[in-house]
mmCIF file of C-alpha atoms and ligand atoms in Angstrom:
data_model
loop_
_atom_site.group_PDB
_atom_site.id
_atom_site.type_symbol
_atom_site.label_atom_id
_atom_site.label_comp_id
_atom_site.label_asym_id
_atom_site.label_seq_id
_atom_site.Cartn_x
_atom_site.Cartn_y
_atom_site.Cartn_z
ATOM 1 C CA UNK A 168 86.067 124.502 87.277
ATOM 2 C CA UNK A 169 89.111 123.474 87.788
ATOM 3 C CA UNK A 170 88.869 120.155 88.419
ATOM 4 C CA UNK A 171 87.381 119.444 85.189
ATOM 5 C CA UNK A 172 90.454 121.050 83.524
ATOM 6 C CA UNK A 173 92.569 119.144 85.333
ATOM 7 C CA UNK A 174 90.319 116.175 84.632
ATOM 8 C CA UNK A 175 90.685 116.871 81.292
ATOM 9 C CA UNK A 176 94.723 116.282 80.988
ATOM 10 C CA UNK A 177 95.097 113.888 84.325
ATOM 11 C CA UNK A 178 91.153 111.878 83.803
ATOM 12 C CA UNK A 179 92.910 109.798 87.580
ATOM 13 C CA UNK A 180 92.786 112.427 88.833
ATOM 14 C CA UNK A 181 90.899 112.612 92.499
ATOM 15 C CA UNK A 182 89.289 115.492 94.283
ATOM 16 C CA UNK A 183 88.785 115.009 98.184
ATOM 17 C CA UNK A 184 90.598 112.625 98.736
ATOM 18 C CA UNK A 185 91.022 111.412 102.607
ATOM 19 C CA UNK A 186 95.317 111.330 102.977
ATOM 20 C CA UNK A 187 94.423 108.864 105.548
ATOM 21 C CA UNK A 188 94.571 106.458 102.978
ATOM 22 C CA UNK A 189 98.024 107.642 102.381
ATOM 23 C CA UNK A 190 99.567 107.981 105.214
ATOM 24 C CA UNK A 191 101.187 104.999 107.414
ATOM 25 C CA UNK A 192 99.469 106.610 110.750
ATOM 26 C CA UNK A 193 95.629 107.205 109.560
ATOM 27 C CA UNK A 194 96.137 110.373 109.540
ATOM 28 C CA UNK A 195 94.794 113.176 107.194
ATOM 29 C CA UNK A 196 92.258 114.687 106.315
ATOM 30 C CA UNK A 197 91.249 115.780 102.273
ATOM 31 C CA UNK A 198 93.346 116.663 99.711
ATOM 32 C CA UNK A 199 92.060 119.427 97.180
ATOM 33 C CA UNK A 200 93.458 117.053 94.788
ATOM 34 C CA UNK A 201 95.199 114.050 94.626
ATOM 35 C CA UNK A 202 97.204 112.528 91.332
ATOM 36 C CA UNK A 203 99.412 109.469 90.671
ATOM 37 C CA UNK A 204 102.333 110.750 88.335
ATOM 38 C CA UNK A 205 103.265 108.142 85.719
ATOM 39 C CA UNK A 206 106.483 110.200 84.886
ATOM 40 C CA UNK A 207 108.621 112.985 83.985
ATOM 41 C CA UNK A 208 106.720 114.318 81.474
ATOM 42 C CA UNK A 209 103.436 114.144 83.176
ATOM 43 C CA UNK A 210 105.686 115.914 86.149
ATOM 44 C CA UNK A 211 106.060 118.531 84.512
ATOM 45 C CA UNK A 212 102.282 119.166 82.515
ATOM 46 C CA UNK A 213 101.491 119.040 86.141
ATOM 47 C CA UNK A 214 103.418 121.586 87.025
ATOM 48 C CA UNK A 215 102.850 124.103 84.695
ATOM 49 C CA UNK A 216 99.129 123.410 85.017
ATOM 50 C CA UNK A 217 99.974 124.766 88.602
ATOM 51 C CA UNK A 218 102.586 127.500 88.637
ATOM 52 C CA UNK A 219 99.167 129.007 85.945
ATOM 53 C CA UNK A 220 96.834 128.770 87.927
ATOM 54 C CA UNK A 221 98.701 130.014 91.559
ATOM 55 C CA UNK A 222 97.996 126.354 93.148
ATOM 56 C CA UNK A 223 100.652 125.020 95.535
ATOM 57 C CA UNK A 224 101.898 121.293 95.159
ATOM 58 C CA UNK A 225 102.829 118.815 97.088
ATOM 59 C CA UNK A 226 104.818 115.916 96.973
ATOM 60 C CA UNK A 227 104.095 112.677 98.785
ATOM 61 C CA UNK A 228 105.850 109.613 99.299
ATOM 62 C CA UNK A 229 104.391 106.550 101.073
ATOM 63 C CA UNK A 230 102.867 108.698 103.312
ATOM 64 C CA UNK A 231 105.874 107.326 106.653
ATOM 65 C CA UNK A 232 107.137 110.245 107.440
ATOM 66 C CA UNK A 233 104.441 113.249 107.605
ATOM 67 C CA UNK A 234 101.675 113.946 109.918
ATOM 68 C CA UNK A 235 99.504 115.337 107.791
ATOM 69 C CA UNK A 236 96.712 118.229 109.610
ATOM 70 C CA UNK A 237 92.811 117.521 109.702
ATOM 71 C CA UNK A 238 91.714 119.391 107.125
ATOM 72 C CA UNK A 239 94.331 118.303 104.942
ATOM 73 C CA UNK A 240 96.322 119.629 101.882
ATOM 74 C CA UNK A 241 94.779 122.457 100.033
ATOM 75 C CA UNK A 242 96.133 122.766 95.978
ATOM 76 C CA UNK A 243 97.236 119.842 94.466
ATOM 77 C CA UNK A 244 98.971 116.623 95.859
ATOM 78 C CA UNK A 245 100.733 114.211 94.015
ATOM 79 C CA UNK A 246 102.642 110.673 94.123
ATOM 80 C CA UNK A 247 105.203 109.678 92.061
ATOM 81 C CA UNK A 248 104.099 106.098 90.513
ATOM 82 C CA UNK A 249 104.755 103.758 87.177
ATOM 83 C CA UNK A 250 108.226 104.696 85.828
ATOM 84 C CA UNK A 251 109.026 106.125 89.075
ATOM 85 C CA UNK A 252 109.249 103.045 90.690
ATOM 86 C CA UNK A 253 112.141 101.722 88.329
ATOM 87 C CA UNK A 254 115.661 100.716 89.099
ATOM 88 C CA UNK A 255 118.729 99.675 87.300
ATOM 89 C CA UNK A 256 122.507 98.923 87.998
ATOM 90 C CA UNK A 257 124.909 100.064 86.621
ATOM 91 C CA UNK A 258 128.114 98.285 87.902
ATOM 92 C CA UNK A 259 128.394 99.257 91.565
ATOM 93 C CA UNK A 260 125.551 102.294 90.897
ATOM 94 C CA UNK A 261 121.931 101.698 91.205
ATOM 95 C CA UNK A 262 120.002 104.029 89.692
ATOM 96 C CA UNK A 263 116.682 104.286 91.346
ATOM 97 C CA UNK A 264 113.329 106.591 90.218
ATOM 98 C CA UNK A 265 112.151 108.106 93.206
ATOM 99 C CA UNK A 266 108.661 106.249 93.945
ATOM 100 C CA UNK A 267 110.899 103.010 94.023
ATOM 101 C CA UNK A 268 110.389 101.472 98.189
ATOM 102 C CA UNK A 269 113.493 101.474 100.702
ATOM 103 C CA UNK A 270 112.920 98.040 101.673
ATOM 104 C CA UNK A 271 112.582 96.759 97.831
ATOM 105 C CA UNK A 272 116.119 98.522 96.813
ATOM 106 C CA UNK A 273 117.456 97.523 99.451
ATOM 107 C CA UNK A 274 116.725 93.616 99.293
ATOM 108 C CA UNK A 275 117.268 93.888 95.328
ATOM 109 C CA UNK A 276 120.884 95.588 96.225
ATOM 110 C CA UNK A 277 121.337 92.100 98.945
ATOM 111 C CA UNK A 278 120.706 89.688 96.197
ATOM 112 C CA UNK A 279 123.048 91.028 93.201
ATOM 113 C CA UNK A 280 125.887 91.145 96.143
ATOM 114 C CA UNK A 281 126.623 94.816 96.638
ATOM 115 C CA UNK A 282 126.716 96.411 99.709
ATOM 116 C CA UNK A 283 125.213 100.104 100.860
ATOM 117 C CA UNK A 284 121.250 100.782 101.488
ATOM 118 C CA UNK A 285 121.166 96.996 103.143
ATOM 119 C CA UNK A 286 120.650 99.444 106.276
ATOM 120 C CA UNK A 287 117.523 101.063 104.648
ATOM 121 C CA UNK A 288 116.057 97.927 104.426
ATOM 122 C CA UNK A 289 113.475 98.095 107.526
ATOM 123 C CA UNK A 290 112.599 102.058 106.519
ATOM 124 C CA UNK A 291 109.310 101.920 104.946
ATOM 125 C CA UNK A 292 109.140 104.546 102.829
ATOM 126 C CA UNK A 293 110.216 105.879 98.954
ATOM 127 C CA UNK A 294 113.851 107.243 97.459
ATOM 128 C CA UNK A 295 112.322 110.515 97.072
ATOM 129 C CA UNK A 296 111.218 111.148 100.640
ATOM 130 C CA UNK A 297 113.921 109.282 101.610
ATOM 131 C CA UNK A 298 116.179 112.028 99.984
ATOM 132 C CA UNK A 299 114.780 114.892 101.282
ATOM 133 C CA UNK A 300 114.655 113.710 104.706
ATOM 134 C CA UNK A 301 118.177 112.324 104.609
ATOM 135 C CA UNK A 302 116.474 109.163 106.509
ATOM 136 C CA UNK A 303 119.103 106.534 107.509
ATOM 137 C CA UNK A 304 120.209 104.519 110.404
ATOM 138 C CA UNK A 305 123.010 104.525 112.831
ATOM 139 C CA UNK A 306 125.120 102.822 109.428
ATOM 140 C CA UNK A 307 124.798 106.017 107.911
ATOM 141 C CA UNK A 308 121.536 108.089 106.349
ATOM 142 C CA UNK A 309 121.058 107.784 102.270
ATOM 143 C CA UNK A 310 123.014 111.711 101.620
ATOM 144 C CA UNK A 311 125.808 110.221 102.162
ATOM 145 C CA UNK A 312 125.189 107.309 98.949
ATOM 146 C CA UNK A 313 124.608 109.735 97.543
ATOM 147 C CA UNK A 314 126.641 110.058 93.118
ATOM 148 C CA UNK A 315 123.528 112.607 91.263
ATOM 149 C CA UNK A 316 120.269 112.976 91.985
ATOM 150 C CA UNK A 317 118.008 114.151 89.389
ATOM 151 C CA UNK A 318 115.007 117.121 90.831
ATOM 152 C CA UNK A 319 112.874 118.693 89.181
ATOM 153 C CA UNK A 320 112.005 122.886 90.225
ATOM 154 C CA UNK A 321 108.605 124.461 91.176
ATOM 155 C CA UNK A 322 109.008 126.577 87.661
ATOM 156 C CA UNK A 323 109.253 122.715 85.654
ATOM 157 C CA UNK A 324 113.076 123.180 84.956
ATOM 158 C CA UNK A 325 114.875 119.379 85.229
ATOM 159 C CA UNK A 326 118.472 119.757 86.946
ATOM 160 C CA UNK A 327 120.524 116.819 87.931
ATOM 161 C CA UNK A 328 122.498 118.018 90.897
ATOM 162 C CA UNK A 329 126.128 116.520 92.367
ATOM 163 C CA UNK A 330 127.235 116.023 95.490
ATOM 164 C CA UNK A 331 127.926 119.375 95.526
ATOM 165 C CA UNK A 332 125.272 121.443 94.116
ATOM 166 C CA UNK A 333 123.811 119.721 97.797
ATOM 167 C CA UNK A 334 124.400 119.150 101.856
ATOM 168 C CA UNK A 335 122.895 116.233 104.263
ATOM 169 C CA UNK A 336 122.923 116.137 107.316
ATOM 170 C CA UNK A 337 121.063 113.957 110.240
ATOM 171 C CA UNK A 338 117.328 114.310 108.863
ATOM 172 C CA UNK A 339 117.380 116.798 107.174
ATOM 173 C CA UNK A 340 118.741 117.875 103.279
ATOM 174 C CA UNK A 341 118.811 121.322 101.178
ATOM 175 C CA UNK A 342 115.951 120.064 98.753
ATOM 176 C CA UNK A 343 113.623 121.844 99.742
ATOM 177 C CA UNK A 344 111.569 123.219 97.092
ATOM 178 C CA UNK A 345 112.087 120.441 94.769
ATOM 179 C CA UNK A 346 110.326 117.214 93.504
ATOM 180 C CA UNK A 347 113.514 114.706 93.468
ATOM 181 C CA UNK A 348 112.343 112.153 90.734
ATOM 182 C CA UNK A 349 115.896 109.895 90.997
ATOM 183 C CA UNK A 350 118.476 109.387 92.333
ATOM 184 C CA UNK A 351 122.545 107.678 91.547
ATOM 185 C CA UNK A 352 123.450 105.937 94.852
ATOM 186 C CA UNK A 353 127.092 104.194 94.960
ATOM 187 C CA UNK A 354 127.042 100.906 96.315
ATOM 188 C CA UNK A 355 130.088 98.620 96.503
ATOM 189 C CA UNK A 356 131.022 94.694 95.703
ATOM 190 C CA UNK A 357 130.407 92.604 98.480
ATOM 191 C CA UNK A 358 129.964 89.351 99.930
ATOM 192 C CA UNK A 359 126.321 88.368 99.002
ATOM 193 C CA UNK A 360 125.265 85.961 101.760
ATOM 194 C CA UNK A 361 126.810 88.093 104.366
ATOM 195 C CA UNK A 362 124.951 91.536 103.159
ATOM 196 C CA UNK A 363 121.644 89.069 102.981
ATOM 197 C CA UNK A 364 122.460 88.263 106.949
ATOM 198 C CA UNK A 365 122.742 92.014 107.683
ATOM 199 C CA UNK A 366 119.819 92.939 106.249
ATOM 200 C CA UNK A 367 117.669 89.819 108.009
ATOM 201 C CA UNK A 368 119.300 91.103 111.334
ATOM 202 C CA UNK A 369 118.285 94.525 110.516
ATOM 203 C CA UNK A 370 114.547 93.520 110.344
ATOM 204 C CA UNK A 371 114.632 91.326 113.432
ATOM 205 C CA UNK A 372 116.680 94.347 115.627
ATOM 206 C CA UNK A 373 113.581 96.254 114.218
ATOM 207 C CA UNK A 374 110.519 93.657 114.921
ATOM 208 C CA UNK A 375 111.838 93.422 118.317
ATOM 209 C CA UNK A 376 112.803 97.188 118.853
ATOM 210 C CA UNK A 377 109.964 98.810 117.441
ATOM 211 C CA UNK A 378 106.020 98.127 116.836
ATOM 212 C CA UNK A 379 105.620 97.209 113.781
ATOM 213 C CA UNK A 380 101.711 96.081 112.398
ATOM 214 C CA UNK A 381 100.857 99.164 114.147
ATOM 215 C CA UNK A 382 99.855 102.114 112.725
ATOM 216 C CA UNK A 383 102.768 104.910 113.507
ATOM 217 C CA UNK A 384 105.403 107.044 111.508
ATOM 218 C CA UNK A 385 108.698 105.674 112.924
ATOM 219 C CA UNK A 386 110.521 108.214 115.580
ATOM 220 C CA UNK A 387 108.146 111.336 115.939
ATOM 221 C CA UNK A 388 111.445 112.831 117.786
ATOM 222 C CA UNK A 389 115.641 113.392 116.643
ATOM 223 C CA UNK A 390 117.742 112.476 119.250
ATOM 224 C CA UNK A 391 119.455 115.130 120.610
ATOM 225 C CA UNK A 392 122.827 115.290 120.724
ATOM 226 C CA UNK A 393 124.269 112.352 122.682
ATOM 227 C CA UNK A 394 120.941 110.451 124.124
ATOM 228 C CA UNK A 395 118.093 109.134 122.059
ATOM 229 C CA UNK A 396 114.414 110.523 122.318
ATOM 230 C CA UNK A 397 113.492 107.305 123.589
ATOM 231 C CA UNK A 398 115.365 107.236 126.558
ATOM 232 C CA UNK A 399 114.215 110.502 127.965
ATOM 233 C CA UNK A 400 110.084 110.243 127.249
ATOM 234 C CA UNK A 401 110.450 106.536 128.921
ATOM 235 C CA UNK A 402 112.579 107.853 132.112
ATOM 236 C CA UNK A 403 109.796 110.624 132.427
ATOM 237 C CA UNK A 404 107.100 108.159 132.731
ATOM 238 C CA UNK A 405 105.118 108.929 129.359
ATOM 239 C CA UNK A 406 104.801 105.645 127.512
ATOM 240 C CA UNK A 407 101.150 104.792 126.772
ATOM 241 C CA UNK A 408 100.651 108.292 127.575
ATOM 242 C CA UNK A 409 97.300 108.894 125.031
ATOM 243 C CA UNK A 410 95.480 111.771 123.904
ATOM 244 C CA UNK A 411 92.351 110.954 121.900
ATOM 245 C CA UNK A 412 93.770 108.079 120.003
ATOM 246 C CA UNK A 413 96.806 108.816 119.866
ATOM 247 C CA UNK A 414 99.006 107.140 122.491
ATOM 248 C CA UNK A 415 102.934 106.715 123.178
ATOM 249 C CA UNK A 416 104.023 103.000 122.404
ATOM 250 C CA UNK A 417 103.939 100.736 124.841
ATOM 251 C CA UNK A 418 106.790 99.157 122.943
ATOM 252 C CA UNK A 419 108.632 102.285 121.694
ATOM 253 C CA UNK A 420 108.672 105.562 123.224
ATOM 254 C CA UNK A 421 109.579 107.780 121.019
ATOM 255 C CA UNK A 422 106.530 106.433 118.453
ATOM 256 C CA UNK A 423 102.966 107.420 118.489
ATOM 257 C CA UNK A 424 100.289 104.820 117.668
ATOM 258 C CA UNK A 425 96.990 105.434 116.042
ATOM 259 C CA UNK A 426 95.554 103.125 118.255
ATOM 260 C CA UNK A 427 91.947 104.363 118.064
ATOM 261 C CA UNK A 428 90.990 106.732 115.074
ATOM 262 C CA UNK A 429 93.280 108.945 116.074
ATOM 263 C CA UNK A 430 93.583 113.063 115.111
ATOM 264 C CA UNK A 431 96.261 114.623 113.884
ATOM 265 C CA UNK A 432 94.535 117.146 117.096
ATOM 266 C CA UNK A 433 95.232 114.403 118.702
ATOM 267 C CA UNK A 434 98.800 113.661 117.717
ATOM 268 C CA UNK A 435 99.961 117.036 117.806
ATOM 269 C CA UNK A 436 98.459 117.451 121.673
ATOM 270 C CA UNK A 437 100.193 114.086 122.526
ATOM 271 C CA UNK A 438 103.583 115.832 120.813
ATOM 272 C CA UNK A 439 103.245 118.895 122.826
ATOM 273 C CA UNK A 440 102.649 117.354 126.298
ATOM 274 C CA UNK A 441 105.903 114.874 125.378
ATOM 275 C CA UNK A 442 108.299 117.354 124.327
ATOM 276 C CA UNK A 443 107.509 119.846 127.659
ATOM 277 C CA UNK A 444 107.354 117.540 130.499
ATOM 278 C CA UNK A 445 110.687 116.156 128.957
ATOM 279 C CA UNK A 446 112.104 119.892 128.843
ATOM 280 C CA UNK A 447 110.555 121.100 132.858
ATOM 281 C CA UNK A 448 112.314 117.287 133.254
ATOM 282 C CA UNK A 449 115.682 117.077 131.787
ATOM 283 C CA UNK A 450 116.330 120.155 130.429
ATOM 284 C CA UNK A 451 115.804 119.051 126.894
ATOM 285 C CA UNK A 452 114.288 120.436 123.859
ATOM 286 C CA UNK A 453 113.230 117.987 121.039
ATOM 287 C CA UNK A 454 112.986 118.542 117.843
ATOM 288 C CA UNK A 455 110.385 116.776 115.328
ATOM 289 C CA UNK A 456 111.826 114.304 113.401
ATOM 290 C CA UNK A 457 108.231 113.803 111.254
ATOM 291 C CA UNK A 458 107.234 116.765 109.338
ATOM 292 C CA UNK A 459 103.961 118.415 109.933
ATOM 293 C CA UNK A 460 101.966 118.972 106.343
ATOM 294 C CA UNK A 461 98.434 120.760 105.578
ATOM 295 C CA UNK A 462 96.612 122.080 107.830
HETATM 296 C C1 FAD B 670 108.120 102.023 111.362
HETATM 297 C C2 FAD B 670 108.853 103.009 110.800
HETATM 298 C C3 FAD B 670 110.381 102.580 111.216
HETATM 299 C C4 FAD B 670 110.925 104.046 110.145
HETATM 300 N N1 FAD B 670 112.448 103.592 110.531
HETATM 301 C C5 FAD B 670 113.065 105.110 109.587
HETATM 302 C C6 FAD B 670 114.539 104.961 110.103
HETATM 303 O O1 FAD B 670 114.936 104.057 110.546
HETATM 304 N N2 FAD B 670 115.004 105.877 110.022
HETATM 305 C C7 FAD B 670 114.458 107.180 109.129
HETATM 306 O O2 FAD B 670 115.010 107.956 109.096
HETATM 307 N N3 FAD B 670 112.976 106.987 108.667
HETATM 308 C C8 FAD B 670 112.139 106.150 109.797
HETATM 309 N N4 FAD B 670 111.188 105.746 109.395
HETATM 310 C C9 FAD B 670 110.227 107.478 108.229
HETATM 311 C C10 FAD B 670 110.292 107.285 107.249
HETATM 312 O O3 FAD B 670 110.369 105.511 106.645
HETATM 313 C C11 FAD B 670 111.297 108.125 106.184
HETATM 314 O O4 FAD B 670 111.214 109.356 106.864
HETATM 315 C C12 FAD B 670 111.147 108.153 104.590
HETATM 316 O O5 FAD B 670 111.960 108.266 104.458
HETATM 317 C C13 FAD B 670 109.927 109.017 104.456
HETATM 318 O O6 FAD B 670 109.529 108.101 102.916
HETATM 319 P P1 FAD B 670 108.576 108.303 102.718
HETATM 320 O O7 FAD B 670 108.442 107.799 101.679
HETATM 321 O O8 FAD B 670 107.056 108.226 103.314
HETATM 322 O O9 FAD B 670 108.155 109.788 102.670
HETATM 323 P P2 FAD B 670 106.799 111.027 103.357
HETATM 324 O O10 FAD B 670 106.379 110.538 104.347
HETATM 325 O O11 FAD B 670 106.102 111.026 101.932
HETATM 326 O O12 FAD B 670 107.194 112.764 102.820
HETATM 327 C C14 FAD B 670 108.057 113.228 103.793
HETATM 328 C C15 FAD B 670 108.585 114.760 103.101
HETATM 329 O O13 FAD B 670 109.004 114.427 101.990
HETATM 330 C C16 FAD B 670 108.326 114.923 101.278
HETATM 331 N N5 FAD B 670 108.858 114.168 99.574
HETATM 332 C C17 FAD B 670 108.444 113.252 99.716
HETATM 333 N N6 FAD B 670 108.720 112.346 98.148
HETATM 334 C C18 FAD B 670 109.105 113.485 97.380
HETATM 335 C C19 FAD B 670 109.202 113.606 96.651
HETATM 336 N N7 FAD B 670 110.027 112.612 95.208
HETATM 337 N N8 FAD B 670 110.691 114.385 96.214
HETATM 338 C C20 FAD B 670 110.843 115.609 97.200
HETATM 339 N N9 FAD B 670 109.899 115.836 98.239
HETATM 340 C C21 FAD B 670 109.294 114.961 98.807
HETATM 341 C C22 FAD B 670 107.330 114.895 101.485
HETATM 342 O O14 FAD B 670 106.560 116.625 100.746
HETATM 343 C C23 FAD B 670 107.783 114.990 102.581
HETATM 344 O O15 FAD B 670 107.507 116.904 103.072
HETATM 345 C C24 FAD B 670 110.520 104.945 109.676
HETATM 346 C C25 FAD B 670 108.772 104.906 109.833
HETATM 347 C C26 FAD B 670 107.937 104.194 109.932
HETATM 348 C C27 FAD B 670 106.547 104.044 109.836
#
């Protein structure tokens, strides 16, 4: 059996792992196989094993930007832990593993008197997920801070990418198909107290505007050019609209909350209604910011 073979290499293997446990929405069916990897060797071993057996691989970070389908994800879903959760500063550059959480990294940089990542202090994802999705705020996105990124390709080859090898645009990167394992971010020295104050300001602003403490996935739709998805959704009268256990947030119209055991199908239906209504009312097509994965 494949599971026995995989368990031989990775004793911590979990089968039929409910991915709802691993997403901020608390939604998602089972992963056939679920692993938490501790270092680069384990990752390469997994990639070669999956390649030999023709199984798909899906990296998952904090699960804060994904809608995992109710039937889950086939093949192996994995998360980068252990050595991937470390970071170190080298002058004004921070070398961060893909598993490091952005709020942790932003706070550590601020404490060191380094500016550049404090705009990301309220983004509850990992460095790897952030690079793949080019996470950011109006103050800038992570792609613009990257000096280099180390990735592993689908054949297990390790490559160090320079800025010229990657491209980033609004919530998009050219990194599809690779696993990000670490990144070097260029920061700048600055007054520590000002940077720490900026962190606090960001967090306060988020607490005022976003339904923190609920099960959500951040902004569901990208902002269309020159406008805000939240403004359009609210103007269309959709705040509070509910399908099953999924509801358009009453606090921030571009958030969908899992208020009562929502399924991925509930969220999909709600997203479809929101898109259709906004298109019919304002002629604007909303594009998804969250990634849909699995079946
Ligand atoms: C309350 C809240 C507020 C948010 N605010 C913001 C915001 O201001 N700005 C913003 O941009 N986003 C925001 N988000 C969305 C989300 O936090 C970010 O997109 C985050 O960077 C996603 O990281 P993650 O680790 O959760 O990725 P996941 O959701 O786990 O994964 C996202 C995608 O990246 C892939 N992936 C994950 N890890 C890797 C890796 N190591 N290598 C390659 N691919 C990988 C996954 O397969 C998936 O396709 C918010 C979310 C929440 C819940």
